[in-house]
């Protein structure tokens, strides 16, 4: 019971709501007037009777100041006739809709959305049933019949402008009436949540925007201005272009909108705004046809010929109206037009029309008068059918229109496709609902618009016979195919015309050689704010400008991270020549074949040969007085140290490895410690002997050769212990060194740093300093074969070498080869100084003056001048001797006859060396 009550309640609510709608419809659907000035006339329509009616909406008149304006020949009359021509062709077909006649109810939109919406109300009159009894009568008292019956439409072809189609689509969807547009390309109409009954035989502006962006990219333009019309055509279209432009790194210099009701001042201001961006010579024009005409008119008035390169959408396309009086201002323009083929049969049909026979088109007389500049029956038709008396020539009715087939209105094929799409869908529905039955069966008396759309219209696919396949995607859009045209002067006829230079079908194909730009040139115009940066440069963007920059070169050690940023390569890497990335640097190290290694090795080899010669000479003359007097044991140790120093050159220039690094760290200090420990003991021995001789004749302790060897070894052992501690604290190994991240250098070196190496030589420096002090103290000992002076020369020179070595070594850190060469040469020079200063005099005597190599010269007394004391210097007036002679006598020891003890021989050698 409750369910039944709820059902009655719902039925009552529906009846009440339906009654309200009916009352509103009765009020709204009174005959709608057309307003032109102060003249009110009845609504006009082009009609063809038929079993199934298809509605049509066409801009028969242009938009006027307050309503309809002048007759629109190509977009209005020609499109309407193409619509009716296609209906005639289908009705004459024996294949489509057998036994069924398609009728027409076409209205004028005047290119105004509100006016078009009023006209569209005629399409839904039959969709609403009035409950007013006054609209019914009974002829025989048995059954009520309607006074007049509104004709239901199966679908609507139109409108033209996107703003019109949007308003109409919002209305028709409420009554589930499918709508196919032949010209509305706004991207908004692809939204099926809002316009679910809207279909079109033209592609959306998103594809056209992609085509425009491809054209800009094709000519390497990166800085363009855009001009668009206010409304559903220009705004979504230019927004889609901006998206595509960003993806192709195309920048927008100026974005200008033309209001819905522009004036001449509006267009002139647009041009002034464009001139403010002179680098952006290319202008993308996404405007209505009338706005394109107004823009070119303003350019002609201001004599801006050749100032801009217009790249226009299909609203300009191949229209004559914008360029008719502005050929110079439009010269070089690139325009898009939906790809279509002229229909030859329609051309014959249209050119044979005349006012006498074409009664179904109520606006044809007005068109005829405008086209031929005459008056039908002596009175010209005004806008929307108003009669205007004017002194013009009378129309005869047999005037001819001379035009080329290519002048056919570009949307003719799309109107043809739209009507045939309805026909194919209705035919398939008829075959399904009325199988084998000619004519309209009962199931098709009232066509279900939703079923027609979902199950048939959106699934049609057929060849239109003019080179294209008609079909729709899931959004009801047609595939995008565009013709690219260039407005240029025909070199043969000298007339300006549109010339096809390419196509776009999911990709651009354009013939550059066919394009003629403004000024009759084939040179591609420049439209960029800044030139592309060269290799290795980045963009330093100017404030407030995305496409204007100053090119800045990256530093040699940096690569280009992105077009605006340089980034230094990681350590051990260097940028490629094109700065796109970094590559690993080749590791450098000293090699045997390097000139920096060859020179030190040659010097070291010479040093080794010379030292070997001295050693051999000393061995040969080991028992001679000169060799014995030089302290043979320490001399051999000193010569061995020199050989070791020379040998270290080969270890230092060897390729770095853990073993080589350990040998280097041990060997350099060890070799020096042998040389300078031996010299220190020599100078210390001489100093102690003569210091002791000043005080007494007693021989000082520890001056025997064995003592000297032991003390020398102790000093060397200190260096060895120090080196082992160093190796334990800092284990040997190799490392990669990057002297300067701004230089392409990676060096493999020993792990220890240069400061550690210098510290390792501190002990040897101390030995050198002490040797030098002793050399200064014993510098005045006059004696044959005395080494003090030569040791002094050796120490002075060594100090100079080491003082020079330290700054040179640390000053050449930028070049490891020079640093290693400096170290090797310094070591060799240190050894060579000791070799030359200490052994060259002895070698000279042994080789060239053997007569001096006798004991009597080495065993004679040594005299030593004592320095005057203070008492002797300041004593009595007696003259005192200026010096006191000391004589060192060797006391003979009691030995067995014919024998000499080892101690005696050592003593003799020790004294002889003085």
PDB file of C-alpha atoms in Angstrom, residues 749-874:
ATOM      1  CA  UNK A 749     101.603   9.991  -6.182  1.00  0.00           C
ATOM      2  CA  UNK A 750     102.802   8.418  -2.996  1.00  0.00           C
ATOM      3  CA  UNK A 751     100.357   8.758  -0.140  1.00  0.00           C
ATOM      4  CA  UNK A 752     102.595  10.843   2.106  1.00  0.00           C
ATOM      5  CA  UNK A 753     102.242  14.556   1.649  1.00  0.00           C
ATOM      6  CA  UNK A 754     105.049  16.994   0.979  1.00  0.00           C
ATOM      7  CA  UNK A 755     105.159  18.346   4.548  1.00  0.00           C
ATOM      8  CA  UNK A 756     105.734  14.839   5.923  1.00  0.00           C
ATOM      9  CA  UNK A 757     108.555  14.355   3.474  1.00  0.00           C
ATOM     10  CA  UNK A 758     110.158  17.612   4.585  1.00  0.00           C
ATOM     11  CA  UNK A 759     109.889  16.624   8.242  1.00  0.00           C
ATOM     12  CA  UNK A 760     111.625  13.349   7.441  1.00  0.00           C
ATOM     13  CA  UNK A 761     114.671  15.360   6.352  1.00  0.00           C
ATOM     14  CA  UNK A 762     114.869  17.446   9.523  1.00  0.00           C
ATOM     15  CA  UNK A 763     117.369  15.030  11.109  1.00  0.00           C
ATOM     16  CA  UNK A 764     119.633  15.246   8.057  1.00  0.00           C
ATOM     17  CA  UNK A 765     119.365  19.023   8.123  1.00  0.00           C
ATOM     18  CA  UNK A 766     120.505  18.922  11.734  1.00  0.00           C
ATOM     19  CA  UNK A 767     123.510  16.816  10.742  1.00  0.00           C
ATOM     20  CA  UNK A 768     124.344  19.303   7.975  1.00  0.00           C
ATOM     21  CA  UNK A 769     124.124  22.242  10.351  1.00  0.00           C
ATOM     22  CA  UNK A 770     126.425  20.564  12.928  1.00  0.00           C
ATOM     23  CA  UNK A 771     128.885  19.592  10.196  1.00  0.00           C
ATOM     24  CA  UNK A 772     128.899  23.163   8.978  1.00  0.00           C
ATOM     25  CA  UNK A 773     129.593  24.445  12.503  1.00  0.00           C
ATOM     26  CA  UNK A 774     132.529  22.061  12.917  1.00  0.00           C
ATOM     27  CA  UNK A 775     133.817  22.986   9.479  1.00  0.00           C
ATOM     28  CA  UNK A 776     133.835  26.640  10.510  1.00  0.00           C
ATOM     29  CA  UNK A 777     135.626  25.839  13.768  1.00  0.00           C
ATOM     30  CA  UNK A 778     138.403  23.858  12.037  1.00  0.00           C
ATOM     31  CA  UNK A 779     138.755  26.078   9.005  1.00  0.00           C
ATOM     32  CA  UNK A 780     142.259  27.435  10.041  1.00  0.00           C
ATOM     33  CA  UNK A 781     144.104  24.139  10.434  1.00  0.00           C
ATOM     34  CA  UNK A 782     147.054  24.326   8.012  1.00  0.00           C
ATOM     35  CA  UNK A 783     148.313  20.879   7.134  1.00  0.00           C
ATOM     36  CA  UNK A 784     149.088  18.772   4.129  1.00  0.00           C
ATOM     37  CA  UNK A 785     146.143  16.635   3.123  1.00  0.00           C
ATOM     38  CA  UNK A 786     143.986  18.282   5.761  1.00  0.00           C
ATOM     39  CA  UNK A 787     140.258  17.761   4.957  1.00  0.00           C
ATOM     40  CA  UNK A 788     138.796  20.530   7.122  1.00  0.00           C
ATOM     41  CA  UNK A 789     138.798  23.150   4.416  1.00  0.00           C
ATOM     42  CA  UNK A 790     137.277  20.768   1.872  1.00  0.00           C
ATOM     43  CA  UNK A 791     134.632  19.638   4.334  1.00  0.00           C
ATOM     44  CA  UNK A 792     133.862  23.310   4.913  1.00  0.00           C
ATOM     45  CA  UNK A 793     133.481  23.939   1.179  1.00  0.00           C
ATOM     46  CA  UNK A 794     131.247  20.886   0.934  1.00  0.00           C
ATOM     47  CA  UNK A 795     129.008  22.020   3.809  1.00  0.00           C
ATOM     48  CA  UNK A 796     128.688  25.584   2.590  1.00  0.00           C
ATOM     49  CA  UNK A 797     127.658  24.409  -0.846  1.00  0.00           C
ATOM     50  CA  UNK A 798     125.293  21.823   0.588  1.00  0.00           C
ATOM     51  CA  UNK A 799     123.575  24.475   2.701  1.00  0.00           C
ATOM     52  CA  UNK A 800     123.073  26.621  -0.376  1.00  0.00           C
ATOM     53  CA  UNK A 801     121.646  23.648  -2.282  1.00  0.00           C
ATOM     54  CA  UNK A 802     119.212  22.755   0.483  1.00  0.00           C
ATOM     55  CA  UNK A 803     118.168  26.365   1.027  1.00  0.00           C
ATOM     56  CA  UNK A 804     117.351  26.580  -2.657  1.00  0.00           C
ATOM     57  CA  UNK A 805     115.736  23.125  -2.783  1.00  0.00           C
ATOM     58  CA  UNK A 806     113.002  23.769  -0.190  1.00  0.00           C
ATOM     59  CA  UNK A 807     111.309  26.782  -1.904  1.00  0.00           C
ATOM     60  CA  UNK A 808     111.761  25.257  -5.357  1.00  0.00           C
ATOM     61  CA  UNK A 809     110.251  21.955  -4.246  1.00  0.00           C
ATOM     62  CA  UNK A 810     107.175  23.521  -2.662  1.00  0.00           C
ATOM     63  CA  UNK A 811     106.877  26.140  -5.382  1.00  0.00           C
ATOM     64  CA  UNK A 812     106.449  23.505  -8.080  1.00  0.00           C
ATOM     65  CA  UNK A 813     103.456  21.708  -6.598  1.00  0.00           C
ATOM     66  CA  UNK A 814     101.453  22.558  -9.732  1.00  0.00           C
ATOM     67  CA  UNK A 815     103.812  20.384 -11.788  1.00  0.00           C
ATOM     68  CA  UNK A 816     104.642  17.066 -10.216  1.00  0.00           C
ATOM     69  CA  UNK A 817     107.193  16.293 -12.912  1.00  0.00           C
ATOM     70  CA  UNK A 818     109.236  19.416 -12.192  1.00  0.00           C
ATOM     71  CA  UNK A 819     108.896  18.727  -8.482  1.00  0.00           C
ATOM     72  CA  UNK A 820     110.247  15.184  -8.816  1.00  0.00           C
ATOM     73  CA  UNK A 821     113.025  16.394 -11.133  1.00  0.00           C
ATOM     74  CA  UNK A 822     113.968  19.060  -8.581  1.00  0.00           C
ATOM     75  CA  UNK A 823     114.149  16.469  -5.802  1.00  0.00           C
ATOM     76  CA  UNK A 824     116.272  14.086  -7.851  1.00  0.00           C
ATOM     77  CA  UNK A 825     118.689  16.808  -8.992  1.00  0.00           C
ATOM     78  CA  UNK A 826     118.987  18.140  -5.442  1.00  0.00           C
ATOM     79  CA  UNK A 827     119.873  14.699  -4.099  1.00  0.00           C
ATOM     80  CA  UNK A 828     122.417  14.155  -6.871  1.00  0.00           C
ATOM     81  CA  UNK A 829     123.958  17.605  -6.330  1.00  0.00           C
ATOM     82  CA  UNK A 830     124.267  16.989  -2.596  1.00  0.00           C
ATOM     83  CA  UNK A 831     126.088  13.729  -3.235  1.00  0.00           C
ATOM     84  CA  UNK A 832     128.184  15.289  -6.010  1.00  0.00           C
ATOM     85  CA  UNK A 833     129.289  18.180  -3.790  1.00  0.00           C
ATOM     86  CA  UNK A 834     130.569  15.736  -1.158  1.00  0.00           C
ATOM     87  CA  UNK A 835     132.234  13.630  -3.843  1.00  0.00           C
ATOM     88  CA  UNK A 836     133.969  16.521  -5.556  1.00  0.00           C
ATOM     89  CA  UNK A 837     135.012  18.560  -2.523  1.00  0.00           C
ATOM     90  CA  UNK A 838     136.298  15.648  -0.437  1.00  0.00           C
ATOM     91  CA  UNK A 839     137.695  13.216  -2.976  1.00  0.00           C
ATOM     92  CA  UNK A 840     138.719  15.216  -6.023  1.00  0.00           C
ATOM     93  CA  UNK A 841     141.925  16.543  -4.345  1.00  0.00           C
ATOM     94  CA  UNK A 842     142.922  13.024  -3.293  1.00  0.00           C
ATOM     95  CA  UNK A 843     142.152  11.609  -6.724  1.00  0.00           C
ATOM     96  CA  UNK A 844     144.201  14.379  -8.269  1.00  0.00           C
ATOM     97  CA  UNK A 845     147.241  13.516  -6.103  1.00  0.00           C
ATOM     98  CA  UNK A 846     146.873   9.771  -6.643  1.00  0.00           C
ATOM     99  CA  UNK A 847     146.495  10.078 -10.402  1.00  0.00           C
ATOM    100  CA  UNK A 848     148.437  13.179 -11.406  1.00  0.00           C
ATOM    101  CA  UNK A 849     150.887  13.785  -8.523  1.00  0.00           C
ATOM    102  CA  UNK A 850     151.916  10.383  -7.176  1.00  0.00           C
ATOM    103  CA  UNK A 851     155.205  11.909  -5.919  1.00  0.00           C
ATOM    104  CA  UNK A 852     153.250  13.589  -3.125  1.00  0.00           C
ATOM    105  CA  UNK A 853     151.692  10.321  -2.047  1.00  0.00           C
ATOM    106  CA  UNK A 854     154.555   9.548   0.444  1.00  0.00           C
ATOM    107  CA  UNK A 855     154.623   9.134   4.224  1.00  0.00           C
ATOM    108  CA  UNK A 856     157.153  11.805   5.038  1.00  0.00           C
ATOM    109  CA  UNK A 857     154.758  14.429   3.824  1.00  0.00           C
ATOM    110  CA  UNK A 858     151.986  12.957   5.859  1.00  0.00           C
ATOM    111  CA  UNK A 859     153.942  12.147   9.023  1.00  0.00           C
ATOM    112  CA  UNK A 860     155.720  15.446   9.600  1.00  0.00           C
ATOM    113  CA  UNK A 861     154.846  17.556  12.552  1.00  0.00           C
ATOM    114  CA  UNK A 862     151.756  19.544  12.564  1.00  0.00           C
ATOM    115  CA  UNK A 863     151.887  22.997  13.947  1.00  0.00           C
ATOM    116  CA  UNK A 864     148.901  24.841  15.291  1.00  0.00           C
ATOM    117  CA  UNK A 865     148.830  28.473  16.101  1.00  0.00           C
ATOM    118  CA  UNK A 866     147.274  29.136  19.409  1.00  0.00           C
ATOM    119  CA  UNK A 867     145.159  32.143  19.652  1.00  0.00           C
ATOM    120  CA  UNK A 868     146.645  34.825  21.896  1.00  0.00           C
ATOM    121  CA  UNK A 869     145.301  34.869  25.402  1.00  0.00           C
ATOM    122  CA  UNK A 870     144.016  37.889  27.138  1.00  0.00           C
ATOM    123  CA  UNK A 871     147.006  38.033  29.506  1.00  0.00           C
ATOM    124  CA  UNK A 872     149.526  37.926  26.713  1.00  0.00           C
ATOM    125  CA  UNK A 873     147.692  40.533  24.813  1.00  0.00           C
ATOM    126  CA  UNK A 874     147.519  42.971  27.725  1.00  0.00           C
TER     127      UNK A 874
END
